XYZ file of C-alpha atoms in Angstrom:
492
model
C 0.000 0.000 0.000
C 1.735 3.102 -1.504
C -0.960 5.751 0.502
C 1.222 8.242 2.521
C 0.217 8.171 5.851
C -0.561 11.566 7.488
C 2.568 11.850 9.489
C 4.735 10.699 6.228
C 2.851 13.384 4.483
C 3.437 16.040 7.271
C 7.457 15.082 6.978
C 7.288 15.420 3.273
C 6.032 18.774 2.822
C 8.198 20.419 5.151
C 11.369 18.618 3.309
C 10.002 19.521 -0.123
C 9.783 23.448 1.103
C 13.164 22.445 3.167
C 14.608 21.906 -0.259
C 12.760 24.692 -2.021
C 14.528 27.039 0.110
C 17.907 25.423 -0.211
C 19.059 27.189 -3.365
C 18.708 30.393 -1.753
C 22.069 29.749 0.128
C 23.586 27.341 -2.382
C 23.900 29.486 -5.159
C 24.541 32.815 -2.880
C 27.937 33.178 -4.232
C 27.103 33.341 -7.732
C 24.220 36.036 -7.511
C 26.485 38.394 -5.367
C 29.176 37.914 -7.628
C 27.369 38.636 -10.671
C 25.702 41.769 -8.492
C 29.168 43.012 -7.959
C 30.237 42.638 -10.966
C 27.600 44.585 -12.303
C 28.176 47.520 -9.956
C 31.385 47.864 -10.667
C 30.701 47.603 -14.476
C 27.855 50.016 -14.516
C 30.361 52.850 -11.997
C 32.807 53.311 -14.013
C 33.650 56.987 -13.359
C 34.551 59.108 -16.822
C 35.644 62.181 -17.203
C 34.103 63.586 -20.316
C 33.509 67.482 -20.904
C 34.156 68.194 -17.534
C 31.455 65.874 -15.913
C 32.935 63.398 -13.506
C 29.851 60.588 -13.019
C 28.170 59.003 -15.828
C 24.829 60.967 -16.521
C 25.708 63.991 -14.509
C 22.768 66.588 -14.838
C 24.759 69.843 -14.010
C 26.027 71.879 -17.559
C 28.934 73.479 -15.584
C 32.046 71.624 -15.852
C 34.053 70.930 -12.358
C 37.284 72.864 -12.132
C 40.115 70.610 -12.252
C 40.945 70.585 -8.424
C 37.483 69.691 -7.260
C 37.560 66.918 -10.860
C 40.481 65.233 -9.285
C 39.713 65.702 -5.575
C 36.631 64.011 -6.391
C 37.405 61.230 -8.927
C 39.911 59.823 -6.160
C 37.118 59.667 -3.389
C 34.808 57.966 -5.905
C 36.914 55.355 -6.768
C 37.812 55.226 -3.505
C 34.469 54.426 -1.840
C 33.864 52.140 -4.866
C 36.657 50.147 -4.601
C 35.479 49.656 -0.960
C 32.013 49.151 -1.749
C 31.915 46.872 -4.295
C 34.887 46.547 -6.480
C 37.211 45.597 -3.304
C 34.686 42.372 -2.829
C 35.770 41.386 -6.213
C 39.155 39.373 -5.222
C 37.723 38.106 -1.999
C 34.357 36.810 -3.334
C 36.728 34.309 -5.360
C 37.639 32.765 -2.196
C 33.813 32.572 -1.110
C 33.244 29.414 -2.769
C 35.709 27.718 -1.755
C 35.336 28.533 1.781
C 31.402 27.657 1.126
C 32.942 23.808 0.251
C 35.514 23.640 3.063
C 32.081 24.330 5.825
C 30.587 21.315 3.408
C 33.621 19.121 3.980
C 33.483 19.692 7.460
C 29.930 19.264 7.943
C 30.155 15.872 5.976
C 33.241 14.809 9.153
C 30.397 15.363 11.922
C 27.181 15.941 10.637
C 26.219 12.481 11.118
C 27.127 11.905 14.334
C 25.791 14.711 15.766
C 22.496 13.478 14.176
C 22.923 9.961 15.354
C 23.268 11.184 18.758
C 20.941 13.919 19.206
C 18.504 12.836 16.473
C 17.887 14.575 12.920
C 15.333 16.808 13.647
C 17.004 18.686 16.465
C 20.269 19.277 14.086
C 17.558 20.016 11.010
C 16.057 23.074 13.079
C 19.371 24.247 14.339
C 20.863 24.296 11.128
C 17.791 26.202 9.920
C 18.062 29.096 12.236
C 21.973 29.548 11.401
C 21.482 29.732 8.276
C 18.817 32.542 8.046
C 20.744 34.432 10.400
C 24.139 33.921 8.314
C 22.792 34.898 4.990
C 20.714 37.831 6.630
C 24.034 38.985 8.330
C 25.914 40.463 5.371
C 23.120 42.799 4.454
C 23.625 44.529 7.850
C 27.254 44.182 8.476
C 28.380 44.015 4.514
C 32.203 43.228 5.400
C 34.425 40.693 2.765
C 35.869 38.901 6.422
C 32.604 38.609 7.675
C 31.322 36.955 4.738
C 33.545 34.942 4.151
C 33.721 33.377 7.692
C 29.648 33.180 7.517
C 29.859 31.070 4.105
C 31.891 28.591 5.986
C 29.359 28.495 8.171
C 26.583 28.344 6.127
C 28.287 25.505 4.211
C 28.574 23.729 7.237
C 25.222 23.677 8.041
C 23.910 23.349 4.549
C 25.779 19.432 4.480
C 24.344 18.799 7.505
C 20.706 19.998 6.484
C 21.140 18.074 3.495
C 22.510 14.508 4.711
C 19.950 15.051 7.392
C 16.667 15.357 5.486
C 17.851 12.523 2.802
C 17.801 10.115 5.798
C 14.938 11.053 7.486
C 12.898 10.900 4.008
C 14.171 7.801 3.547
C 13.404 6.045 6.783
C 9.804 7.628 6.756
C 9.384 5.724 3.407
C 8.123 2.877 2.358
C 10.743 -0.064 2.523
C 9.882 -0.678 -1.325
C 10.146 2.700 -2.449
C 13.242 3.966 -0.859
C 14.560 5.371 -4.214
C 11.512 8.078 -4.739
C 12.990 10.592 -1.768
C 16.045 10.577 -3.851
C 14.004 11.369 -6.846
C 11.872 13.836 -5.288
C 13.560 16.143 -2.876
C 16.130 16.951 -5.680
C 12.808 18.079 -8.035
C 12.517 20.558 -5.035
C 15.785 21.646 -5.471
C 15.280 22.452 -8.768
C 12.158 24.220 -8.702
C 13.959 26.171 -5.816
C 17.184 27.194 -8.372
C 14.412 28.645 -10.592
C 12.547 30.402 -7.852
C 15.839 31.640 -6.557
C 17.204 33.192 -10.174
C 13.362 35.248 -10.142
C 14.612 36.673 -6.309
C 18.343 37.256 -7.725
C 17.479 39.056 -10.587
C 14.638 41.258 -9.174
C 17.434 42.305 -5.955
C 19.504 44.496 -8.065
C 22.107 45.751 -4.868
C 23.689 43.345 -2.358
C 21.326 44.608 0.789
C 17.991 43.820 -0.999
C 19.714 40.346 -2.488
C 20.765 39.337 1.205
C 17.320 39.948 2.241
C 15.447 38.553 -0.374
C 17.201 35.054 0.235
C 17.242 35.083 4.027
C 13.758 36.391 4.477
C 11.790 33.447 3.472
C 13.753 30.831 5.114
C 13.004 33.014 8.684
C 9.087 33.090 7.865
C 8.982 29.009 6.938
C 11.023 28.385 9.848
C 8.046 28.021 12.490
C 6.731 25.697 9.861
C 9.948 22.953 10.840
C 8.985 22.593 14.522
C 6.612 20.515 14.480
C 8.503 17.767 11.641
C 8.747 14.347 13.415
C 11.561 12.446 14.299
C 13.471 9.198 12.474
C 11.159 6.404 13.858
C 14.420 4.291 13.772
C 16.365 6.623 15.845
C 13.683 6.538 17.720
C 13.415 2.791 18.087
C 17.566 2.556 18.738
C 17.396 5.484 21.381
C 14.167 3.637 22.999
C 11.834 6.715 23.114
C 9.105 4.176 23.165
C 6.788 6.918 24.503
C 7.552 9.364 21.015
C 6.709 5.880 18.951
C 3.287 5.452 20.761
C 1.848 8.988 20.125
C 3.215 8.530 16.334
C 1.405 5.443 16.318
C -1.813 6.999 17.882
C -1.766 9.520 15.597
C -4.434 7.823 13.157
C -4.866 3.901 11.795
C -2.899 4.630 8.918
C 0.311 5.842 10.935
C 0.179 3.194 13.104
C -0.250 0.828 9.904
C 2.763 2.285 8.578
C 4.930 2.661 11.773
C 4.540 -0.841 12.292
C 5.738 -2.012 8.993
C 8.694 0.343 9.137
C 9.671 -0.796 12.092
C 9.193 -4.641 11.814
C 11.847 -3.494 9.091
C 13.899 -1.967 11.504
C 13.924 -4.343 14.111
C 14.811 -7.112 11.520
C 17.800 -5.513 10.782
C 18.834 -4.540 14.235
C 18.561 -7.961 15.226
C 20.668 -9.094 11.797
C 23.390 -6.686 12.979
C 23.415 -7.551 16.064
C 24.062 -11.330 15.676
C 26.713 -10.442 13.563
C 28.192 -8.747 16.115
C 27.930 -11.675 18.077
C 30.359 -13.627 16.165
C 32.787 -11.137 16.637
C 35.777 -11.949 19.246
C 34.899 -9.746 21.681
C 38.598 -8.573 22.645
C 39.134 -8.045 19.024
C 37.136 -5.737 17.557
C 39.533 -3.208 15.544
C 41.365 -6.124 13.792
C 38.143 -7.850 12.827
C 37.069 -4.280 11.379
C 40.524 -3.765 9.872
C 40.193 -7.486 8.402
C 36.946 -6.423 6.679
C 38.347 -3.267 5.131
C 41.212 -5.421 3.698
C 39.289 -8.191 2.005
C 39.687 -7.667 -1.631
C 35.950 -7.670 -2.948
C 35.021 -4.616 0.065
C 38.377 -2.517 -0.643
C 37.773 -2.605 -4.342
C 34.159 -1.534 -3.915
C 35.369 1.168 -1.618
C 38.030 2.833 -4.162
C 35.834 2.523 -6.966
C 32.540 3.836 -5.038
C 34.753 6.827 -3.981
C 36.353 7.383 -7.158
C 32.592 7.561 -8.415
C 31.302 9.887 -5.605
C 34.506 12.392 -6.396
C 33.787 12.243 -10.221
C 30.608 13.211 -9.641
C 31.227 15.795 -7.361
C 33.394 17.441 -9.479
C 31.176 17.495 -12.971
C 27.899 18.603 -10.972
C 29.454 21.427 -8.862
C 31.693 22.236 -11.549
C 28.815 23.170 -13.979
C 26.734 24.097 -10.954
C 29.305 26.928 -9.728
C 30.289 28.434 -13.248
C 26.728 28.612 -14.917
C 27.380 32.128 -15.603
C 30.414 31.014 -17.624
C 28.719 30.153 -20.589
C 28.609 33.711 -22.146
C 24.830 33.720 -20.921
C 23.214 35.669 -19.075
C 23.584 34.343 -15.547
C 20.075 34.426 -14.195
C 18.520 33.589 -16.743
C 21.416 30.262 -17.030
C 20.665 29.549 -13.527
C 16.842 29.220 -14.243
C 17.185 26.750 -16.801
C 19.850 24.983 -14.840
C 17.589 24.157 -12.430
C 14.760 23.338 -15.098
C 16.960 20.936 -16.530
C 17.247 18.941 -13.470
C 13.402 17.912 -13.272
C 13.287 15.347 -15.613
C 15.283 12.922 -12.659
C 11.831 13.136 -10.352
C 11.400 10.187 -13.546
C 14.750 8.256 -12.648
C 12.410 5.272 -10.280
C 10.606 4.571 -13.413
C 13.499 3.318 -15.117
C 13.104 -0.332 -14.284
C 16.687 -1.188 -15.323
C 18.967 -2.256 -12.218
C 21.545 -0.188 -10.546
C 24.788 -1.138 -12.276
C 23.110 -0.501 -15.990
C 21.486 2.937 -14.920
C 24.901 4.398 -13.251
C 26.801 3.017 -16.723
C 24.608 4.734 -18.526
C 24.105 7.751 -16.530
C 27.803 8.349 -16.288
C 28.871 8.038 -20.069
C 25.845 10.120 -20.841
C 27.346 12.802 -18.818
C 31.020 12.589 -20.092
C 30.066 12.717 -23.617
C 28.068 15.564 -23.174
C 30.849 17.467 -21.214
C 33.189 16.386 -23.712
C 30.591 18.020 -26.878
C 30.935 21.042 -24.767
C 34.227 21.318 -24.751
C 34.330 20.592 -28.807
C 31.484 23.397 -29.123
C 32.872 25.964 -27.309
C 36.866 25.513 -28.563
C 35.057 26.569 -32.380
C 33.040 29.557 -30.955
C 29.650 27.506 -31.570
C 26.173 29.660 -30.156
C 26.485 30.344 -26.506
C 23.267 28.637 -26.206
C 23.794 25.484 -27.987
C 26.792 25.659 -25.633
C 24.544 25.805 -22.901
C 22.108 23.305 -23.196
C 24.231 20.490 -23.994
C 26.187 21.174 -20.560
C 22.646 21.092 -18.866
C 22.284 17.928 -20.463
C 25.160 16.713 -18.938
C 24.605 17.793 -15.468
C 21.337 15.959 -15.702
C 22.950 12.387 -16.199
C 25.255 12.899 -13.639
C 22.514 13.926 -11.156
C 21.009 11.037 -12.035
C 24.105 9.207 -11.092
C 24.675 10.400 -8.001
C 21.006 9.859 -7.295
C 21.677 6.217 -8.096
C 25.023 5.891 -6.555
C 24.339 7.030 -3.188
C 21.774 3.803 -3.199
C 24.403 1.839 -4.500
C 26.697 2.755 -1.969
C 24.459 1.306 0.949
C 23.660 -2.061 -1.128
C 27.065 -2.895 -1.448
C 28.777 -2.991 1.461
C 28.428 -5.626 4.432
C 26.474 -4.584 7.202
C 29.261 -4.845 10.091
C 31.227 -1.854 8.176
C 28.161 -0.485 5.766
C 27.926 3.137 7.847
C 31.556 3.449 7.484
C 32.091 2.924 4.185
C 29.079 5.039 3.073
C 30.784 7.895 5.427
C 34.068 7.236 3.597
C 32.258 7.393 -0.358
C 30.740 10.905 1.234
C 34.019 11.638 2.326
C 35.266 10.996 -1.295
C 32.346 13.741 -2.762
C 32.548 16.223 -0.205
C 36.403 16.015 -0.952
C 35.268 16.192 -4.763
C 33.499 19.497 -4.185
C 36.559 21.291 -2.363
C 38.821 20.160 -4.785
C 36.630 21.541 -7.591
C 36.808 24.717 -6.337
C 40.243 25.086 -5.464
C 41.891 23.727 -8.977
C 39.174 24.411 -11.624
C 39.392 28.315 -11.573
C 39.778 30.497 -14.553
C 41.039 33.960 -14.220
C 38.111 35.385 -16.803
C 35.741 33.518 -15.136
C 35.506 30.869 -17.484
C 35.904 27.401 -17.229
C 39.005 26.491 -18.546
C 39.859 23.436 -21.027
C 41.130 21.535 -18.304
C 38.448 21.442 -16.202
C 35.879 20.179 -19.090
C 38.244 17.821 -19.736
C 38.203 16.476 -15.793
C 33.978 16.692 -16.423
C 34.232 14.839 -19.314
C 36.779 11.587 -18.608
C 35.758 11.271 -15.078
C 32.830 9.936 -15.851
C 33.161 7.332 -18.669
C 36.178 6.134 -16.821
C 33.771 5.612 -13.690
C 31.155 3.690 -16.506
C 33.957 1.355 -17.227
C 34.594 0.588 -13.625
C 30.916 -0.272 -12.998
C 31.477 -3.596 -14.814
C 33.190 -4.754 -12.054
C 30.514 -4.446 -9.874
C 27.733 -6.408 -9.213
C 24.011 -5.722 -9.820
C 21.800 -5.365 -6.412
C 18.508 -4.031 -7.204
C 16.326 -6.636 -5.487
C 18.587 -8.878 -3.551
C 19.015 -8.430 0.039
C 21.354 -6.236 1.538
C 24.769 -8.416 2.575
C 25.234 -8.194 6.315
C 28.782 -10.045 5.761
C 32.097 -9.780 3.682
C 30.864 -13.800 2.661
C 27.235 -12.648 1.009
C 28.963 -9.655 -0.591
C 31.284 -12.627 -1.989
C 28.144 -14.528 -3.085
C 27.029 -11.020 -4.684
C 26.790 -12.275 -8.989
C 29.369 -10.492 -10.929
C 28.192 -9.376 -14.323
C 28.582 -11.661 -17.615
C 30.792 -10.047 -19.737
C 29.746 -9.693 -23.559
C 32.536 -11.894 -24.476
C 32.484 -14.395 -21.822
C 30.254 -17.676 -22.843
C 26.419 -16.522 -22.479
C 24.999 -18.759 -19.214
C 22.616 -22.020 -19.521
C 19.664 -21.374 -17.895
């Protein structure tokens, strides 16, 4: 039975506007940058027949003390109002990736100690008050220490609401949050662009993204808890009124966690068999066994390709000779068409493959389109095109990631493959930069091979859409290995 319950509903909406508003301080960097770049563009100071400012109404020309006297201030308090943020709005983004980094070290186990919804409406307020901050106090420091901040609490928001859609699912339809929340995310990038481009000056800008995320935030109070955390940190009492709630929650909560309880008691007779005075080497003999370490590099080397072609096309949407708001409203317009990725009915290890070349080739036709000076538009849309297979790959991934690793070391290996993304992001930022603001041949070259090299390395992984998860380094050995095309077909 596929009918959302009334509390699954009530956890829904508030993640779908959760992710609506998300975009406001993801793509921050890019609207004040173009803003600033426009001021400075537009104040130019000229010194034509006498009249020192652009559009000057008086006919009398300035004498030439007062002309210089003046044109020195001007530039002056320019430079310091918005020309001076030029250099250290580079530095923004970056700083924005290193909070996401660090978010991604403790996010989760802050969560899995205090819950997810406590951290969710913390995370919340900090972020409204860091983005509303810089249209009060408009420093360069003070920015720049905020955006550190606000990418810290933007990984944690994020990780957090993925897990607590997915354990308010349906055990059989685990892959539609994945699907769905990112739709949100889109339709928030387009909403944002609107707000960007009607705040013209950096005060109004700050405002119009921090605004709405303080008058939603009352909204997020009353979002329930993980019913698994729940269940682990024995707040029976929570359960009970969840369950009271109405027949159909009490329907759900008691498949969910039947579910939960299975797989609790799975784990923990797996940790029986453990010596008990050696714990660390029986972890440290898992991570050595050949079939989890070479899932591990090649799940990470996926995550960090990834990484890199999304945020890298993400960050430098304005680089496409376009203008920027209106490139960031089809960017996120572009991305919709993956709320259809849990229709595909064609396994994990196919739909990554696919997914992944997809996304290379198109990277790689950008670069070949934009090296012979083809329409910026053209240009454009086939980079959009390849954003939206390698969403669709991460979508599928991050799935992948928890079906292929044994149960005793699952949570640390997923952590690691975040790790690997997080560390994908950062690194995109730091080595990817073009001093026109363009992305330079190198990086579309990254965007392009990382990918199909990661589709070639899928084929040594196994397929795992509907088989149980393994709970042991023996049933991930048991896992089937693909047939290769030139391998004799099988005898059924």
């Amino acid at each position: 039975d596929m009918y959302l319950a009334p509390l699954q509903r009530s956890v829904y909406w508030r993640l779908a506007l959760l992710f609506l508003l998300n975009p406001l301080i993801f793509f921050l960097d890019i609207f004040t940058d173009a803003i600033f770049a426009t001021s400075c563009r537009h104040s130019n100071l000229t010194v034509t027949n006498g009249s020192l400012l652009p559009g000057a109404d008086s006919d009398q020309p300035w004498p030439a003390e007062g002309r210089y006297t003046l044109l020195i201030t001007a530039c002056l308090c320019l430079c310091q109002s918005a020309c001076g943020w030029v250099d250290w709005l580079s530095c923004s983004q970056t700083l924005f990736m290193v909070g996401m980094l660090l978010g991604s070290l403790f996010g989760g186990a802050i969560s899995d100690r205090y819950g997810k919804r406590p951290l969710m409406l913390v995370c919340l307020c900090a972020d409204s008050i860091c983005v509303l901050l810089p249209a009060m106090l408009p420093q360069p420091l003070l920015y720049l220490g905020l955006r550190c901040v606000t990418g810290v609490c933007f990984c944690c928001l994020t990780t957090s609401s993925f897990s607590l859609a997915v354990e308010w699912a349906h055990p059989e339809a685990r892959l539609w949050p994945s699907a769905f929340l990112p739709c949100c995310f889109s339709i928030g990038t387009m909403a944002t662009a609107l707000l960007a481009w009607l705040s013209p000056t950096l005060t109004k800008l700050h405002l119009s993204m921090s605004l709405p995320q303080l008058a939603c935030l009352p909204l997020f109070f009353s979002i329930p808890e993980s019913p698994r955390w729940l269940l682990l940190k024995k707040r029976m009492d929570i359960l009970e009124r969840y369950r009271n709630n109405s027949p159909e929650d009490k329907h759900f909560l008691d498949l969910v966690l039947d579910s939960a309880r299975s797989s609790l008691q799975k784990a923990s007779e797996v940790q029986e068999k453990r010596l008990p005075g050696d714990l660390a080497s029986c972890d440290y003999f898992h991570f050595k066994h050949p079939t989890v370490l070479l899932r591990l590099l090649i799940m990470s080397y996926l995550s960090a390709a990834t990484a890199l072609t999304y945020y890298g096309i993400c960050m430098n949407i304005g680089s496409f000779s376009v203008d920027v708001f209106v490139a960031q409203f089809f960017s996120g317009l572009s991305e919709i068409p993956c709320l259809l990725l849990p229709l595909i009915r064609m396994g994990r290890r196919p739909l990554t493959m696919l997914t992944l070349f997809l996304s290379g080739a198109a990277c790689f036709l950008t670069l070949l389109l934009s090296r012979y000076n083809t329409e910026p538009k053209l240009v454009l849309s086939v980079a959009l095109l390849g954003k939206l297979c390698i969403l669709g790959a991460s979508f599928i991934t991050v799935l992948y990631s928890i079906e292929l690793f044994p149960t005793v070391i699952r949570q640390r290996c997923v952590s690691l493959v975040n790790l690997s993304f997080r560390s994908g992001c950062l690194a995109n930022s730091l080595l990817f930069t073009h001093p026109h603001g363009m992305i330079s041949v190198a990086a579309l070259v990254v965007y392009s091979s990382g990918p199909i090299i990661g589709s070639g390395l899928c084929l040594m992984l196994p397929e795992t859409s509907g088989t149980q998860l393994p709970d042991s380094v023996e049933d991930c050995d048991r896992q089937s290995l693909p047939i290769l095309p030139a391998c004799v077909p099988s005898v059924r």
